[in-house]
Amino acid sequence: MTLGSIPRSFGAAALVAVLALTGCSASTARTTGTSDGAGVVGVTLPSADDLAWVRAGDALSAELRDRGYRVDLQFAAADTRTQVSQAQNMITKGEDAVVLVPVSLDALAAAREAAAAEDVPVVAVARDLDGAGAFVAVDPAEVGRAQAEALLDDLGTAPATVAVLAGATEDPDAAARHAAAIEALAPAVAAGTVTLLAGEDFADAAVADEATGVESAAEDRARVLAGEDERPTAMLALGDAVTRGVVTALTTPDPDASPSPSPSPDADDAVPAPVVVGSGGDTATVRALRDGVVAATAFVDTRLVAPTVADAVAAALAGRAPSAGPALEAAAVRRPEVQAVFLESGWLDAGDL
């Protein structure tokens, strides 16, 4: 999901605007579809490491194939240069339209430049991109708000100390998610039932910069917080990668830690695990939800975006302005709902867990 990295988490809102453009790490690509002449649609998504984008890509490919298109689906390994190259190659190969979920605004700008002389419609899918024009599949503020409200529900009226962890410092979506979460927590903070032990300011909450992987940085931050004298009783992990990092920190030993002496048989100093609310439907997150490591996760089924994006592609190729599609809403999912939300829906297989 990095502006310097647009995060791959999802929220509520839908708006279509097609950009009719006249004109590192390893990536993944596959071309599938029919041969009945409807055309070829290139799709470049940020990363195959994020299950949300994998599921969205599969659903969009299936929807486009059902409408007669061939599909060139590629993943950019969260690298702007890789994605720019993918978009340029799609345009050079004469593909009829390109669907772009930009890793960064730079990737979107470069795709525009590459298509300037080719009259290739590009459907951008992301947040509003500062007015750049996009189908909005993500409202990070709604996801952050849903996470904070879920945490408050789980904490009840008991006093709690909360650590807030967010994504990268350069990421406006991470900042929007954090701002909404802090706003939702504000009444409880004012009432004295919640004390923000860490992460009240975005600069403090952000776990990574542009050069640091968010997931590993979140793991490191969570381990530090768990080792402090005043440990948080709850953690709000704002972002899918942040959530995965926190889960790793809470479920696996620290490989860099020195072995500690065994406690005496009479010792009674066990510290309760923090209440954790995260986001996403990654295998590790859902497994942690099932096992009680995570209390709730804010989830959006990204497969639902496929029909509206496919409509936008069809409209662009026909020279029409696309219409707005249905909103995708973030919902807090808890342990009893794992079977229905993630398994019965086909998002995950039972074997994944």
CSV table of C-alpha atoms in Angstrom, one decimal:
chain,number,residue,atom,x,y,z
A,1,MET,CA,0.0,0.0,0.0
A,2,THR,CA,3.8,4.5,0.6
A,3,LEU,CA,3.6,8.1,-0.7
A,4,GLY,CA,6.9,7.8,-0.8
A,5,SER,CA,4.7,4.9,-0.3
A,6,ILE,CA,0.9,4.8,-0.5
A,7,PRO,CA,-0.1,2.3,2.1
A,8,ARG,CA,-2.1,-0.8,1.2
A,9,SER,CA,-4.8,-0.6,3.7
A,10,PHE,CA,-8.4,0.1,2.8
A,11,GLY,CA,-11.3,2.3,4.0
A,12,ALA,CA,-14.6,3.8,2.9
A,13,ALA,CA,-15.1,6.0,-0.2
A,14,ALA,CA,-15.4,5.6,-3.9
A,15,LEU,CA,-14.8,8.2,-6.6
A,16,VAL,CA,-13.8,7.6,-10.2
A,17,ALA,CA,-11.8,10.0,-12.3
A,18,VAL,CA,-10.0,8.6,-15.4
A,19,LEU,CA,-6.8,10.1,-16.5
A,20,ALA,CA,-7.0,9.9,-20.3
A,21,LEU,CA,-3.4,10.3,-21.0
A,22,THR,CA,-2.3,11.3,-24.4
A,23,GLY,CA,0.2,9.9,-24.2
A,24,CYS,CA,15.3,-2.9,-8.1
A,25,SER,CA,13.3,-5.4,-6.5
A,26,ALA,CA,11.9,-8.3,-8.5
A,27,SER,CA,8.3,-8.0,-9.7
A,28,THR,CA,5.6,-10.5,-10.6
A,29,ALA,CA,3.7,-10.6,-13.9
A,30,ARG,CA,1.2,-12.8,-15.6
A,31,THR,CA,-1.0,-12.3,-18.7
A,32,THR,CA,-4.4,-14.0,-18.9
A,33,GLY,CA,-7.7,-13.6,-20.6
A,34,THR,CA,-9.7,-14.1,-23.7
A,35,SER,CA,-8.9,-13.5,-27.4
A,36,ASP,CA,-12.3,-12.1,-28.6
A,37,GLY,CA,-10.9,-8.7,-29.4
A,38,ALA,CA,-12.0,-6.6,-26.5
A,39,GLY,CA,-8.4,-5.5,-25.9
A,40,VAL,CA,-5.6,-5.8,-23.4
A,41,VAL,CA,-5.6,-4.1,-20.0
A,42,GLY,CA,-2.4,-3.7,-18.1
A,43,VAL,CA,-2.7,-3.7,-14.3
A,44,THR,CA,0.3,-2.7,-12.1
A,45,LEU,CA,-0.2,-3.0,-8.3
A,46,PRO,CA,2.2,-2.0,-5.5
A,47,SER,CA,3.3,-5.3,-4.0
A,48,ALA,CA,2.5,-9.1,-4.0
A,49,ASP,CA,3.6,-9.1,-0.3
A,50,ASP,CA,0.3,-7.5,0.6
A,51,LEU,CA,-2.5,-9.9,0.5
A,52,ALA,CA,-5.0,-7.1,0.0
A,53,TRP,CA,-3.5,-6.2,-3.3
A,54,VAL,CA,-3.1,-9.8,-4.4
A,55,ARG,CA,-6.8,-10.5,-3.8
A,56,ALA,CA,-7.8,-7.2,-5.5
A,57,GLY,CA,-5.6,-8.1,-8.5
A,58,ASP,CA,-7.1,-11.5,-8.8
A,59,ALA,CA,-10.7,-10.2,-8.5
A,60,LEU,CA,-10.0,-7.4,-11.1
A,61,SER,CA,-8.3,-9.8,-13.5
A,62,ALA,CA,-11.3,-12.2,-13.3
A,63,GLU,CA,-13.8,-9.3,-13.8
A,64,LEU,CA,-11.9,-7.9,-16.8
A,65,ARG,CA,-11.6,-11.4,-18.3
A,66,ASP,CA,-15.3,-11.9,-17.9
A,67,ARG,CA,-15.8,-8.8,-20.0
A,68,GLY,CA,-13.6,-10.1,-22.8
A,69,TYR,CA,-10.3,-8.4,-22.0
A,70,ARG,CA,-6.9,-9.9,-21.8
A,71,VAL,CA,-5.1,-8.9,-18.6
A,72,ASP,CA,-1.4,-8.1,-18.0
A,73,LEU,CA,-1.2,-8.2,-14.2
A,74,GLN,CA,2.1,-7.1,-12.5
A,75,PHE,CA,3.3,-6.3,-9.0
A,76,ALA,CA,5.9,-3.6,-8.5
A,77,ALA,CA,7.6,-5.0,-5.3
A,78,ALA,CA,6.8,-1.6,-3.6
A,79,ASP,CA,9.4,0.1,-5.8
A,80,THR,CA,8.6,3.2,-7.7
A,81,ARG,CA,11.2,2.6,-10.5
A,82,THR,CA,9.9,-0.9,-11.0
A,83,GLN,CA,6.3,0.4,-11.4
A,84,VAL,CA,7.3,3.1,-13.7
A,85,SER,CA,9.1,0.6,-15.9
A,86,GLN,CA,6.0,-1.7,-15.8
A,87,ALA,CA,3.7,1.1,-16.9
A,88,GLN,CA,6.0,2.3,-19.6
A,89,ASN,CA,6.4,-1.2,-21.0
A,90,MET,CA,2.6,-1.7,-21.0
A,91,ILE,CA,2.2,1.5,-23.0
A,92,THR,CA,5.1,0.6,-25.4
A,93,LYS,CA,3.5,-2.8,-26.0
A,94,GLY,CA,0.4,-1.1,-27.2
A,95,GLU,CA,-1.9,-2.3,-24.4
A,96,ASP,CA,-5.3,-0.6,-24.6
A,97,ALA,CA,-5.6,0.8,-21.1
A,98,VAL,CA,-3.6,0.7,-17.8
A,99,VAL,CA,-4.9,0.4,-14.3
A,100,LEU,CA,-2.3,1.9,-11.9
A,101,VAL,CA,-2.3,1.7,-8.1
A,102,PRO,CA,0.7,4.0,-7.6
A,103,VAL,CA,3.5,3.1,-5.2
A,104,SER,CA,4.1,6.9,-5.1
A,105,LEU,CA,3.0,10.1,-6.8
A,106,ASP,CA,6.3,10.0,-8.7
A,107,ALA,CA,5.1,6.7,-10.3
A,108,LEU,CA,1.8,8.3,-11.3
A,109,ALA,CA,3.5,11.4,-12.8
A,110,ALA,CA,5.9,9.2,-14.8
A,111,ALA,CA,3.1,7.1,-16.2
A,112,ARG,CA,1.4,10.3,-17.4
A,113,GLU,CA,4.6,11.4,-19.1
A,114,ALA,CA,5.1,8.0,-20.7
A,115,ALA,CA,1.6,8.0,-22.1
A,116,ALA,CA,1.6,11.7,-23.2
A,117,ALA,CA,1.9,10.9,-26.9
A,118,GLU,CA,0.1,7.6,-27.0
A,119,ASP,CA,-3.5,8.4,-26.1
A,120,VAL,CA,-3.7,5.5,-23.6
A,121,PRO,CA,-6.3,5.8,-20.8
A,122,VAL,CA,-4.9,5.2,-17.3
A,123,VAL,CA,-7.3,4.5,-14.4
A,124,ALA,CA,-5.5,5.4,-11.2
A,125,VAL,CA,-6.7,3.6,-8.1
A,126,ALA,CA,-5.8,5.0,-4.7
A,127,ARG,CA,-6.7,7.8,-2.4
A,128,ASP,CA,-7.4,11.2,-4.1
A,129,LEU,CA,-3.7,11.8,-4.6
A,130,ASP,CA,-3.9,15.5,-3.8
A,131,GLY,CA,-6.3,16.2,-6.6
A,132,ALA,CA,-4.4,14.1,-9.2
A,133,GLY,CA,-7.5,12.2,-10.1
A,134,ALA,CA,-8.2,8.6,-9.0
A,135,PHE,CA,-10.7,6.0,-8.2
A,136,VAL,CA,-10.6,6.2,-4.4
A,137,ALA,CA,-10.5,2.7,-2.9
A,138,VAL,CA,-8.8,3.8,0.3
A,139,ASP,CA,-9.8,6.2,2.9
A,140,PRO,CA,-7.1,5.8,5.5
A,141,ALA,CA,-8.8,8.1,8.0
A,142,GLU,CA,-11.8,5.8,8.1
A,143,VAL,CA,-9.6,2.8,8.8
A,144,GLY,CA,-7.8,4.6,11.5
A,145,ARG,CA,-11.0,5.7,13.1
A,146,ALA,CA,-12.4,2.2,12.9
A,147,GLN,CA,-9.3,0.9,14.6
A,148,ALA,CA,-9.5,3.4,17.5
A,149,GLU,CA,-13.2,2.8,18.0
A,150,ALA,CA,-12.6,-1.0,18.2
A,151,LEU,CA,-9.8,-0.5,20.7
A,152,LEU,CA,-12.1,1.7,22.9
A,153,ASP,CA,-14.8,-1.0,22.7
A,154,ASP,CA,-12.3,-3.6,23.9
A,155,LEU,CA,-10.8,-1.5,26.7
A,156,GLY,CA,-14.2,-0.5,28.2
A,157,THR,CA,-14.0,1.8,31.1
A,158,ALA,CA,-10.9,0.4,32.7
A,159,PRO,CA,-7.9,2.8,32.7
A,160,ALA,CA,-5.4,1.9,30.0
A,161,THR,CA,-2.1,3.1,28.7
A,162,VAL,CA,-1.9,3.0,25.0
A,163,ALA,CA,1.0,3.0,22.5
A,164,VAL,CA,0.1,4.2,19.0
A,165,LEU,CA,2.3,2.9,16.2
A,166,ALA,CA,2.0,4.3,12.6
A,167,GLY,CA,3.7,3.8,9.3
A,168,ALA,CA,6.4,5.8,7.5
A,169,THR,CA,7.1,9.4,8.2
A,170,GLU,CA,6.8,10.4,4.5
A,171,ASP,CA,3.5,8.7,4.1
A,172,PRO,CA,0.5,11.0,4.0
A,173,ASP,CA,-1.9,8.1,4.3
A,174,ALA,CA,-0.2,7.0,7.5
A,175,ALA,CA,-0.5,10.5,8.8
A,176,ALA,CA,-4.2,10.7,8.0
A,177,ARG,CA,-4.8,7.3,9.6
A,178,HIS,CA,-3.0,8.5,12.7
A,179,ALA,CA,-4.9,11.8,12.9
A,180,ALA,CA,-8.3,10.1,12.7
A,181,ALA,CA,-7.3,7.6,15.3
A,182,ILE,CA,-6.1,10.2,17.8
A,183,GLU,CA,-9.2,12.2,17.2
A,184,ALA,CA,-11.4,9.1,18.0
A,185,LEU,CA,-9.3,8.5,21.2
A,186,ALA,CA,-9.5,12.1,22.4
A,187,PRO,CA,-12.7,11.8,24.5
A,188,ALA,CA,-11.3,8.9,26.4
A,189,VAL,CA,-8.0,10.7,26.9
A,190,ALA,CA,-9.9,13.8,28.2
A,191,ALA,CA,-11.9,11.6,30.5
A,192,GLY,CA,-8.7,10.0,31.9
A,193,THR,CA,-9.6,6.4,31.0
A,194,VAL,CA,-6.9,6.4,28.3
A,195,THR,CA,-3.3,7.6,28.7
A,196,LEU,CA,-1.3,7.9,25.5
A,197,LEU,CA,2.0,6.4,26.6
A,198,ALA,CA,3.6,6.8,23.1
A,199,GLY,CA,2.6,7.9,19.7
A,200,GLU,CA,0.3,10.9,20.4
A,201,ASP,CA,2.2,12.9,17.8
A,202,PHE,CA,2.6,11.4,14.3
A,203,ALA,CA,6.4,12.1,14.3
A,204,ASP,CA,6.6,10.0,17.5
A,205,ALA,CA,4.1,7.3,16.3
A,206,ALA,CA,5.8,6.7,12.9
A,207,VAL,CA,8.0,3.7,13.1
A,208,ALA,CA,10.0,4.1,9.8
A,209,ASP,CA,11.4,6.5,7.3
A,210,GLU,CA,11.7,6.1,3.6
A,211,ALA,CA,14.8,3.9,3.8
A,212,THR,CA,13.4,1.6,6.5
A,213,GLY,CA,10.9,-1.2,6.0
A,214,VAL,CA,7.7,-0.5,8.0
A,215,GLU,CA,7.1,-4.1,9.1
A,216,SER,CA,10.5,-4.7,10.6
A,217,ALA,CA,10.6,-1.2,12.1
A,218,ALA,CA,7.2,-1.9,13.7
A,219,GLU,CA,8.5,-5.1,15.1
A,220,ASP,CA,11.5,-3.3,16.6
A,221,ARG,CA,9.3,-0.6,18.1
A,222,ALA,CA,6.9,-3.1,19.7
A,223,ARG,CA,9.8,-5.0,21.3
A,224,VAL,CA,11.2,-1.8,22.7
A,225,LEU,CA,7.8,-0.8,24.1
A,226,ALA,CA,7.3,-4.2,25.7
A,227,GLY,CA,10.7,-4.0,27.4
A,228,GLU,CA,10.2,-0.6,29.0
A,229,ASP,CA,9.4,-0.3,32.7
A,230,GLU,CA,6.1,1.3,32.0
A,231,ARG,CA,4.7,-1.0,29.4
A,232,PRO,CA,1.6,-0.2,27.5
A,233,THR,CA,-1.6,-2.2,28.3
A,234,ALA,CA,-2.7,-1.7,24.7
A,235,MET,CA,-1.2,-1.1,21.3
A,236,LEU,CA,-2.9,0.5,18.3
A,237,ALA,CA,-1.1,-0.7,15.1
A,238,LEU,CA,-2.1,1.6,12.4
A,239,GLY,CA,-1.5,-0.1,9.1
A,240,ASP,CA,-1.3,-3.7,7.7
A,241,ALA,CA,2.5,-3.8,7.7
A,242,VAL,CA,2.6,-2.2,11.2
A,243,THR,CA,0.2,-4.9,12.4
A,244,ARG,CA,2.3,-7.7,11.0
A,245,GLY,CA,5.4,-6.3,12.7
A,246,VAL,CA,3.6,-6.0,16.1
A,247,VAL,CA,2.3,-9.6,15.7
A,248,THR,CA,5.8,-10.8,15.0
A,249,ALA,CA,7.2,-9.0,18.1
A,250,LEU,CA,4.5,-10.5,20.3
A,251,THR,CA,4.7,-14.1,19.0
A,252,THR,CA,8.4,-14.8,18.4
A,253,PRO,CA,11.5,-14.5,20.5
A,254,ASP,CA,13.8,-11.5,19.9
A,255,PRO,CA,16.7,-13.0,17.9
A,256,ASP,CA,19.0,-10.2,19.2
A,257,ALA,CA,18.1,-10.6,22.9
A,258,SER,CA,20.5,-12.1,25.4
A,259,PRO,CA,19.2,-15.3,27.1
A,260,SER,CA,17.6,-14.3,30.4
A,261,PRO,CA,17.9,-16.4,33.6
A,262,SER,CA,15.0,-18.7,34.4
A,263,PRO,CA,12.6,-17.2,37.0
A,264,SER,CA,12.3,-18.7,40.4
A,265,PRO,CA,9.4,-21.1,40.9
A,266,ASP,CA,7.8,-18.6,43.3
A,267,ALA,CA,8.1,-15.6,40.9
A,268,ASP,CA,4.8,-14.0,40.0
A,269,ASP,CA,5.9,-11.1,37.8
A,270,ALA,CA,4.2,-12.1,34.5
A,271,VAL,CA,3.1,-9.1,32.6
A,272,PRO,CA,-0.2,-9.4,30.7
A,273,ALA,CA,0.1,-9.2,26.9
A,274,PRO,CA,-1.2,-5.8,25.6
A,275,VAL,CA,-4.6,-5.5,23.9
A,276,VAL,CA,-3.8,-5.1,20.2
A,277,VAL,CA,-6.0,-3.7,17.5
A,278,GLY,CA,-4.5,-3.8,14.0
A,279,SER,CA,-5.7,-3.8,10.4
A,280,GLY,CA,-5.7,-6.0,7.4
A,281,GLY,CA,-6.5,-9.7,6.5
A,282,ASP,CA,-3.0,-11.0,6.1
A,283,THR,CA,-2.5,-14.6,7.1
A,284,ALA,CA,-0.3,-13.7,10.1
A,285,THR,CA,-2.8,-11.1,11.3
A,286,VAL,CA,-5.8,-13.4,11.0
A,287,ARG,CA,-3.9,-16.3,12.7
A,288,ALA,CA,-3.0,-13.9,15.5
A,289,LEU,CA,-6.7,-12.8,15.7
A,290,ARG,CA,-7.8,-16.4,15.9
A,291,ASP,CA,-5.2,-17.1,18.6
A,292,GLY,CA,-6.1,-14.1,20.7
A,293,VAL,CA,-2.9,-12.2,20.1
A,294,VAL,CA,-4.8,-9.5,18.3
A,295,ALA,CA,-8.2,-8.4,19.7
A,296,ALA,CA,-9.6,-7.0,16.4
A,297,THR,CA,-8.5,-6.0,12.9
A,298,ALA,CA,-10.0,-3.4,10.7
A,299,PHE,CA,-10.7,-5.1,7.4
A,300,VAL,CA,-12.0,-4.2,3.9
A,301,ASP,CA,-12.6,-6.9,1.3
A,302,THR,CA,-10.6,-5.3,-1.6
A,303,ARG,CA,-12.1,-7.8,-4.1
A,304,LEU,CA,-15.2,-5.6,-4.1
A,305,VAL,CA,-13.5,-2.8,-5.9
A,306,ALA,CA,-13.2,-4.9,-9.1
A,307,PRO,CA,-16.5,-4.2,-10.8
A,308,THR,CA,-16.2,-0.4,-10.4
A,309,VAL,CA,-12.7,-0.3,-11.7
A,310,ALA,CA,-13.7,-2.5,-14.6
A,311,ASP,CA,-16.6,-0.1,-15.3
A,312,ALA,CA,-14.1,2.7,-15.3
A,313,VAL,CA,-11.8,0.9,-17.8
A,314,ALA,CA,-14.8,0.3,-20.1
A,315,ALA,CA,-15.9,3.9,-19.9
A,316,ALA,CA,-12.4,5.2,-20.6
A,317,LEU,CA,-12.0,3.0,-23.6
A,318,ALA,CA,-15.4,4.2,-24.9
A,319,GLY,CA,-14.5,7.8,-24.4
A,320,ARG,CA,-17.0,8.3,-21.6
A,321,ALA,CA,-16.6,9.7,-18.1
A,322,PRO,CA,-16.9,6.9,-15.5
A,323,SER,CA,-19.5,7.1,-12.7
A,324,ALA,CA,-18.9,6.7,-9.0
A,325,GLY,CA,-19.0,3.2,-7.5
A,326,PRO,CA,-20.1,1.8,-4.2
A,327,ALA,CA,-18.2,2.6,-1.1
A,328,LEU,CA,-15.9,0.1,0.6
A,329,GLU,CA,-16.3,0.2,4.3
A,330,ALA,CA,-13.8,-0.9,7.0
A,331,ALA,CA,-15.2,-3.2,9.6
A,332,ALA,CA,-13.7,-4.3,12.9
A,333,VAL,CA,-13.4,-8.1,12.8
A,334,ARG,CA,-13.0,-10.1,16.0
A,335,ARG,CA,-12.2,-13.7,16.8
A,336,PRO,CA,-15.7,-15.2,16.5
A,337,GLU,CA,-16.0,-13.7,13.0
A,338,VAL,CA,-12.8,-15.3,11.6
A,339,GLN,CA,-14.6,-18.2,10.0
A,340,ALA,CA,-17.3,-16.2,8.3
A,341,VAL,CA,-15.2,-13.2,7.2
A,342,PHE,CA,-12.0,-14.8,6.1
A,343,LEU,CA,-12.7,-18.5,5.5
A,344,GLU,CA,-16.2,-18.8,4.2
A,345,SER,CA,-15.7,-15.8,1.9
A,346,GLY,CA,-12.7,-17.5,0.3
A,347,TRP,CA,-10.3,-14.7,1.4
A,348,LEU,CA,-8.1,-17.4,3.1
A,349,ASP,CA,-8.1,-21.2,3.1
A,350,ALA,CA,-8.3,-23.1,6.3
A,351,GLY,CA,-4.8,-24.4,5.6
A,352,ASP,CA,-3.5,-20.9,5.7
A,353,LEU,CA,-4.3,-20.8,9.4
